[in-house]
Structure formats: C-alpha cells, structure tokens
Amino acid sequence: MNFRNFKMIGYVIYGRGAFNQLDEILQPNRKGQAPMIFLVDRFFEDKPFAGRVPLRGNDKIIFVDVTDEPKTTYVDKLAKDLKDEFGTVSGVIGIGGGSAMDLAKAVSLMMTNPGSSADYQGWDLVKQAGVYKVGIPTLSGTGAEVSRTTVLTGPTKKLGMNSDYTPFDQIVLDPQLTADAPANQRFYTGMDCYIHCVESLTGTYLNEFSKSYGEKALQLCRDVYVNKDGWDAESDDKLMMASYAGGMSIAYSQVGVAHAVSYGLSYLLGTKHGIGNCIVFNQLEDYYPEGVKEFKWMVEKNQIDIPKNICANLSEEDFDKMIDVSLGMKPLWENALGKNWEEQITRTTLRKLYEKL
Ligand code: NAD
Ligand code: ZN
C-alpha cells in the first residue's frame, strides 16, 4: 500500500470580516517594490467591494473574465503581461469563485515555471514553486480553496495542474463575501460540494480521513439546503465550511460518476462545473439513489432551475467525444464502481446517459 502524502494550504483565516485583515496578512510577504496582483472576478468591477482591496505601492487589480472556465491561453497571457510589466511580483491573490481562484493558482505557478501552462496539465509536472498565492472565495462549494489542482482547458484536454506547488499559501474565508451571490449560482456551486460528499462517501476509495470530513460537509449542506427555510448569514458561514471540508474529503479519496460525466459536457459544450454536475446528478438514480432523491428535494425546496435536454441536437461525433473524455477519467470510475468498472460502464451505457441530460 502506498499512502498519499499530500501537501496542504499554508495559512487559514476564517470569520465574518476576516477580509479586513488582508493588508496586514500580505505585508510580511511583500518583496521590496514587487507588487501584489489581485485577480478579482469581473462581477465585482463596479461594486463597492472592489474599493476594499488593500492596494499599496504599484499593486494592481486585474478584473478577470470568468465567462468561460479558465483556459491555458488566458493563464499564459496574464502571466506574460505581468512579467513584461513588472519582471517579478510579490504575490497573486485570487478573489472570486472557483474560476478566479484557479486562475490565481495557475498564474502564480507560471510566473516561475517556463513554457505554457498547457505543458503542466497532468500530475506532478510542475517543478518550481510559484510566487506567493492567496485564495479568497466569494462563492462556496468547489473546494478549490483547499485543493492541489487548478482546472484548465487547454488545446487538447481539460485537466488540472495537479502538484504539491499548487495549493495556496494562504486562504481567507470570509462568509460575508458570499452574501450577495444569486440563488441559482449559489445552489449550483453549493451542490458541487454536496456531490463531492456523496461521491466520496459512497466510493471505494473511502477511508476514515475522507469520511470524517465528508460526513461533516454533507451535514452542513443539509443544514443549509434541507433544514432551513430561506437564506441567512448562518447559511453563508456553514456553506463556506462545507466547501472546505468537502475539499478535504476528496483530497484523500476521489470524486465519481457525476464528475466523470460532467467533464464530457464541459469539454464539448463548455457547460460550467457546478451546473453541469447538477444536470448530470439529476439523472444518476441508478448510481446514487439516496443522494439523488435528496438532491431532487433540495432543487424543489429551493426553487432552482436545472436545465434539461442539453444534448438534444448533438451529432454522433459529439457524443463520441464526450464519451471519450468521460471514459478517460479512470480514477473517478474506479472510485465509484470498483476495479472492474469497465465491465459496468460501456460506451452504450454512457451514450444512453448523455441522451437523458
Ligand atoms: P465561477 O467561479 O465559475 O463563477 C460563476 C459565476 O458566479 C461567475 O459569473 C462569477 O462572476 C459569479 N460570481 C462569483 N462570486 C460571486 C458573488 N459573490 N456574487 C455574485 N456572483 C458571483 O463558479 P464556481 O462554481 O465557484 O467555480 C467553478 C470553477 O471552479 C470551474 O472553472 C471549475 O473547473 C473550477 N473548480 C476547481 C476545482 C479545484 O479543485 N481547483 C474544483 C472544482 C471546480
Ligand atoms: Zn466538483
């Protein structure tokens, strides 16, 4: 047995208003005149929150476009522009959902590693530490704040830069920052966490470490989406910790069928991670009967729209491409169904499933 020895994030600060301590947190990490670069989700460009970013000296805010999930070309351009303008920077701070945080991780790594970020899509290909990096979520659920990956769409694949250099040096968990997110988006991203828990807790890779975090995260998701009526400050507090614990749970296990199938959707159709997982999970009664039943109840109770018939007009080649991408996610299938998963999941099974979405 070869146990995973995984690298964790450096520092964590948690609490309502913790964001106000960011200036003080950054101070000892400044290297001379080299600036701190804030990659802030474009949603905040014209919001008062942008004025709270603690700029000093030649620090810079870049409002990042997250219409599409992060691409290697975008990461490379951001890193090149920063090198051209400043030579080096003290750090990169990602403020936003999973997309803005993933951009920050990737740009930090590309400030010190040669070539294109596409060269590092895979496992343990990154050889140099990046510059100091901080993650500050404004949506809760992906677990990107704790993970050792940054998911990128490259010229040939959608795959993360998974490495010991990828986790943040610091995260700032301030639930106030998620307060104004739209209900549908908050649900899709929150359900990413719920689905992480179900996939981890029912998977064959499960161990007591993953279980401890997964059970807690699942309970927090239920508190928010099942046991409560309406949304309040406590919901933001709980979902932020659910995201953290859900991320810790999959760090030592793996996700499963919903993620394997939704990767195909996002590769072909550009479907975003949270909503894509919801579209798929909605049809997975055969694999996760209890989870899907509860999921449907949460959708109804919280009056959320889950798109349907998104594969209605696809060609044979389109289906083939999605099936190829999905079958490529071997560890996810193995976690979900065991070592003989290939006997259970054929191209025909997957084709039928995609047709239902
Ligand atoms: P997101 O970051 O893609 O953002 C979704 C939308 O919400 C965007 O339009 C954004 O502008 C908006 N938004 C963000 N914060 C807001 C706020 N407080 N109020 C209003 N709107 C807000 O969404 P996400 O679901 O957090 O992240 C999905 C991304 O995370 C995908 O790119 C996925 O690949 C990645 N991901 C990464 C990991 C990892 O471990 N690195 C894990 C899961 C998902
Ligand atoms: Zn996920």
XYZ file of C-alpha atoms and ligand atoms in Angstrom:
402
model
C 0.000 0.000 0.000
C 1.350 3.373 -0.991
C -0.281 6.158 1.020
C -0.659 9.608 -0.413
C 1.431 12.236 1.361
C -0.398 15.360 0.411
C 0.566 18.982 0.675
C -1.909 21.310 2.333
C -2.537 25.031 2.211
C -0.287 27.213 4.376
C -2.438 29.559 6.453
C -6.189 29.850 7.004
C -8.135 32.755 8.424
C -11.879 32.306 8.953
C -14.571 34.715 10.076
C -17.044 37.365 9.050
C -14.954 40.431 8.199
C -11.658 38.469 8.023
C -11.083 40.120 4.634
C -10.293 43.360 6.521
C -7.058 41.733 7.743
C -5.771 41.091 4.240
C -3.458 44.128 4.165
C -1.787 43.019 7.398
C -1.519 39.415 6.149
C 0.153 40.467 2.896
C 2.647 42.872 4.474
C 5.362 40.362 5.537
C 5.065 38.640 2.156
C 5.946 41.735 0.125
C 9.336 41.578 -1.590
C 10.687 45.127 -1.928
C 8.867 47.084 -4.609
C 7.445 43.999 -6.364
C 3.651 44.402 -6.402
C 0.837 42.209 -5.181
C -1.500 41.339 -8.058
C -5.197 40.922 -7.287
C -7.111 38.784 -9.792
C -10.679 39.756 -8.948
C -13.803 38.230 -10.513
C -15.169 40.757 -13.007
C -18.540 40.619 -11.251
C -17.055 42.985 -8.617
C -15.695 45.565 -11.079
C -18.391 48.143 -10.394
C -19.236 47.030 -6.847
C -18.183 48.789 -3.600
C -16.251 45.645 -2.612
C -13.573 46.465 -5.222
C -12.720 49.555 -3.141
C -11.861 47.350 -0.153
C -8.967 45.605 -1.922
C -5.876 46.801 0.016
C -3.690 48.260 -2.740
C -0.218 49.569 -1.862
C 2.642 50.969 -4.000
C 2.360 49.624 -7.531
C -0.072 46.835 -6.665
C -2.575 46.088 -9.398
C -6.140 44.806 -9.653
C -6.970 42.812 -12.768
C -10.679 42.100 -13.166
C -10.691 38.624 -14.659
C -13.193 37.322 -17.164
C -14.756 34.076 -15.958
C -17.455 33.797 -18.633
C -15.608 30.660 -19.708
C -13.833 28.388 -17.264
C -10.087 29.153 -17.164
C -8.124 28.383 -20.310
C -4.380 27.779 -20.567
C -4.166 30.596 -23.168
C -5.677 33.076 -20.691
C -3.327 31.978 -17.896
C -0.306 32.300 -20.208
C -1.353 35.783 -21.303
C -1.915 37.020 -17.752
C 1.498 35.690 -16.638
C 3.302 37.084 -19.694
C 1.750 40.540 -19.289
C 2.794 40.616 -15.622
C 6.362 39.553 -16.453
C 6.542 42.201 -19.203
C 5.196 44.941 -16.933
C 6.880 44.119 -13.616
C 9.545 41.451 -14.156
C 8.564 39.782 -10.937
C 5.682 40.170 -8.475
C 5.393 39.582 -4.714
C 2.253 37.526 -4.991
C -1.021 36.726 -6.735
C -4.338 36.928 -4.891
C -7.415 35.288 -6.446
C -10.760 36.695 -5.318
C -13.915 35.059 -6.687
C -15.425 31.644 -7.295
C -13.503 28.525 -8.312
C -12.615 30.120 -11.656
C -10.867 33.220 -10.252
C -9.113 31.125 -7.587
C -7.902 28.610 -10.180
C -6.618 31.447 -12.369
C -4.638 32.815 -9.418
C -3.055 29.441 -8.650
C -2.099 28.903 -12.290
C -0.754 32.432 -12.852
C 1.334 32.164 -9.677
C 2.905 28.942 -10.990
C 3.500 30.388 -14.464
C 5.420 33.364 -13.013
C 8.291 30.962 -12.237
C 7.855 27.916 -14.493
C 8.934 28.133 -18.176
C 6.757 27.438 -21.224
C 2.962 27.243 -21.331
C 0.569 26.189 -18.572
C -0.613 23.502 -21.049
C 2.771 21.785 -20.528
C 1.841 21.191 -16.890
C -1.683 19.780 -17.258
C -1.352 16.453 -15.522
C 0.093 15.097 -12.303
C 3.274 16.426 -10.678
C 4.671 18.067 -13.800
C 5.241 21.443 -12.092
C 8.858 21.592 -10.905
C 9.213 25.033 -9.278
C 7.258 26.754 -6.546
C 5.206 29.656 -7.890
C 5.094 33.109 -6.325
C 3.182 33.594 -3.038
C -0.510 32.949 -3.651
C -3.717 33.654 -1.760
C -7.248 32.352 -2.394
C -10.348 34.251 -1.287
C -13.663 32.576 -2.193
C -16.760 34.633 -2.968
C -18.799 31.504 -3.749
C -18.760 28.347 -1.628
C -18.682 24.791 -2.877
C -15.880 23.899 -5.281
C -13.232 23.258 -2.628
C -10.755 24.971 -4.994
C -9.557 26.922 -1.942
C -8.011 23.763 -0.460
C -7.224 21.578 -3.462
C -3.869 20.735 -5.053
C -5.149 21.396 -8.547
C -6.207 24.194 -10.851
C -8.558 23.010 -13.564
C -7.647 24.369 -17.007
C -8.984 23.880 -20.501
C -6.022 23.513 -22.847
C -5.558 22.915 -26.567
C -6.022 19.160 -26.240
C -7.536 18.484 -22.828
C -9.341 19.764 -19.782
C -7.081 18.803 -16.918
C -5.619 20.414 -13.848
C -2.085 21.343 -12.929
C -2.026 18.861 -10.036
C 1.073 19.333 -7.906
C 2.465 19.973 -4.452
C 3.196 23.531 -5.596
C -0.437 24.218 -6.483
C -2.135 24.724 -3.060
C -2.478 28.289 -1.798
C -0.034 29.682 0.772
C -2.925 31.466 2.436
C -6.704 31.388 2.217
C -9.106 33.974 3.592
C -12.525 32.509 4.407
C -14.891 35.409 4.978
C -18.526 34.280 4.620
C -19.683 37.878 4.180
C -18.182 37.781 0.694
C -20.701 35.177 -0.483
C -23.764 37.001 0.840
C -24.965 38.583 -2.390
C -24.498 35.703 -4.804
C -27.595 34.917 -6.905
C -29.650 31.982 -5.581
C -29.261 29.756 -8.650
C -25.467 30.219 -8.864
C -25.081 29.710 -5.127
C -27.059 26.493 -5.412
C -25.082 25.122 -8.393
C -21.750 25.788 -6.679
C -23.079 24.589 -3.292
C -24.224 21.361 -4.925
C -20.699 20.819 -6.242
C -19.826 20.343 -2.572
C -22.861 18.137 -1.885
C -21.922 15.955 -4.874
C -18.250 15.792 -3.756
C -19.501 14.392 -0.452
C -21.861 11.813 -1.944
C -19.224 10.651 -4.425
C -16.545 10.460 -1.768
C -18.702 8.775 0.898
C -20.075 6.092 -1.433
C -16.777 5.498 -3.249
C -14.460 2.509 -2.991
C -11.508 4.765 -2.114
C -13.186 5.877 1.118
C -11.182 5.871 4.324
C -11.765 7.333 7.787
C -9.931 10.553 6.913
C -12.202 11.307 3.945
C -15.239 10.084 5.797
C -14.721 12.435 8.745
C -14.633 15.486 6.516
C -17.249 14.202 4.057
C -19.858 13.466 6.718
C -19.399 16.889 8.284
C -19.612 18.663 4.948
C -22.722 16.707 3.982
C -24.392 17.622 7.255
C -23.595 21.319 6.697
C -25.072 21.154 3.168
C -28.225 19.577 4.595
C -28.447 22.238 7.304
C -28.404 24.887 4.606
C -30.494 23.351 1.827
C -32.823 20.931 3.627
C -33.355 22.057 7.223
C -33.518 25.811 6.756
C -36.155 27.967 5.138
C -34.606 30.812 3.219
C -31.048 32.082 3.256
C -29.302 33.953 6.075
C -25.831 34.781 7.385
C -25.548 31.397 9.085
C -26.128 29.725 5.716
C -23.105 31.572 4.291
C -20.994 30.563 7.332
C -21.981 26.922 7.053
C -21.631 26.546 3.306
C -18.143 28.065 3.405
C -17.041 25.427 5.914
C -18.855 22.711 3.935
C -16.807 23.648 0.874
C -13.573 23.475 2.862
C -14.424 20.118 4.461
C -15.757 18.685 1.176
C -12.460 19.625 -0.484
C -10.539 17.920 2.326
C -12.690 14.818 1.901
C -11.908 14.370 -1.800
C -8.238 15.221 -1.208
C -7.880 11.758 0.266
C -10.447 9.933 -1.867
C -11.828 10.868 -5.284
C -14.985 12.112 -6.977
C -17.194 9.802 -9.038
C -19.796 9.330 -11.774
C -21.292 12.849 -11.824
C -17.869 14.442 -12.260
C -16.725 11.882 -14.851
C -19.827 12.516 -16.974
C -19.926 16.274 -16.464
C -16.307 16.634 -17.641
C -17.539 15.418 -21.048
C -20.245 18.099 -21.106
C -17.899 20.877 -20.157
C -15.284 19.785 -22.705
C -17.745 19.678 -25.599
C -20.376 22.265 -24.663
C -18.482 24.493 -22.238
C -21.057 23.692 -19.524
C -19.799 25.150 -16.241
C -18.721 22.800 -13.476
C -21.449 23.461 -10.886
C -24.430 23.494 -13.212
C -23.026 20.592 -15.273
C -22.728 18.453 -12.145
C -26.337 19.279 -11.245
C -27.598 18.380 -14.748
C -25.826 15.024 -14.555
C -26.515 14.196 -10.906
C -30.245 14.737 -11.531
C -30.156 11.581 -13.735
C -27.966 9.329 -11.571
C -30.601 7.430 -9.527
C -29.028 4.138 -10.594
C -25.670 5.058 -9.047
C -26.539 7.263 -6.081
C -30.201 6.515 -5.213
C -30.334 8.259 -1.824
C -28.228 11.241 -2.837
C -30.254 11.870 -5.980
C -33.540 11.632 -4.102
C -32.368 14.220 -1.593
C -30.909 16.359 -4.388
C -34.268 16.477 -6.168
C -35.921 17.502 -2.936
C -33.388 20.325 -2.454
C -33.957 21.539 -6.027
C -37.684 21.686 -5.393
C -37.477 23.238 -1.953
C -35.073 25.949 -3.071
C -36.961 26.533 -6.356
C -33.941 26.069 -8.581
C -33.988 25.572 -12.350
C -31.946 22.651 -13.641
C -31.641 22.807 -17.454
C -32.870 19.780 -19.412
C -32.387 18.395 -22.935
C -28.993 19.983 -23.352
C -27.806 17.090 -25.565
C -30.865 17.197 -27.828
C -29.158 18.387 -31.015
C -25.785 16.709 -30.812
C -24.174 14.653 -33.593
C -22.668 11.157 -33.413
C -19.185 12.669 -33.250
C -20.248 14.945 -30.409
C -21.487 12.019 -28.355
C -18.313 10.079 -29.148
C -16.138 12.944 -27.992
C -17.996 13.281 -24.676
C -17.816 9.530 -24.111
C -14.052 9.551 -24.822
C -13.464 12.385 -22.334
C -15.596 10.710 -19.701
C -14.018 7.260 -20.056
C -10.621 8.909 -19.739
C -11.392 9.777 -16.105
C -10.326 6.324 -14.917
C -9.710 7.002 -11.200
C -13.182 8.565 -10.901
C -14.861 5.488 -12.361
C -12.723 3.173 -10.286
C -13.612 5.065 -7.132
C -17.319 4.960 -7.974
C -17.647 1.376 -9.183
C -14.553 -0.555 -8.177
C -11.699 -2.143 -10.102
C -13.957 -3.885 -12.612
C -15.749 -0.661 -13.594
C -15.060 -1.260 -17.279
C -17.421 -4.223 -17.181
C -20.189 -1.949 -15.914
C -19.639 1.199 -17.954
C -19.700 0.684 -21.691
C -19.962 3.267 -24.471
C -23.630 2.271 -24.819
C -24.379 2.913 -21.137
C -22.756 6.314 -21.367
C -24.476 7.180 -24.638
C -27.869 6.459 -23.026
C -26.970 8.589 -20.039
C -25.843 11.563 -22.151
C -29.062 11.331 -24.192
C -31.065 11.765 -20.982
C -29.329 15.019 -19.947
P -17.239 30.521 -11.041
O -16.019 30.941 -10.356
O -17.088 29.977 -12.425
O -18.271 31.732 -11.051
C -19.607 31.542 -11.533
C -20.301 32.887 -11.711
O -20.554 33.493 -10.443
C -19.456 33.879 -12.487
O -20.303 34.568 -13.370
C -18.932 34.819 -11.402
O -18.677 36.100 -11.919
C -20.063 34.825 -10.423
N -19.727 35.157 -9.013
C -18.673 34.772 -8.259
N -18.798 35.227 -6.988
C -19.957 35.918 -6.937
C -20.648 36.628 -5.897
N -20.196 36.675 -4.640
N -21.810 37.226 -6.213
C -22.323 37.140 -7.468
N -21.732 36.477 -8.482
C -20.558 35.866 -8.219
O -18.059 29.433 -10.196
P -17.636 28.275 -9.217
O -18.730 27.299 -9.286
O -17.207 28.791 -7.887
O -16.330 27.668 -9.871
C -16.334 26.840 -10.997
C -14.903 26.719 -11.448
O -14.125 26.091 -10.446
C -14.720 25.891 -12.703
O -13.797 26.541 -13.536
C -14.163 24.590 -12.200
O -13.351 23.940 -13.141
C -13.367 25.040 -11.006
N -13.175 24.019 -9.991
C -11.943 23.877 -9.479
C -11.683 22.950 -8.501
C -10.309 22.794 -7.958
O -10.080 21.945 -7.115
N -9.360 23.585 -8.367
C -12.715 22.145 -8.005
C -13.986 22.309 -8.533
C -14.215 23.267 -9.518
Zn -16.563 19.401 -8.305
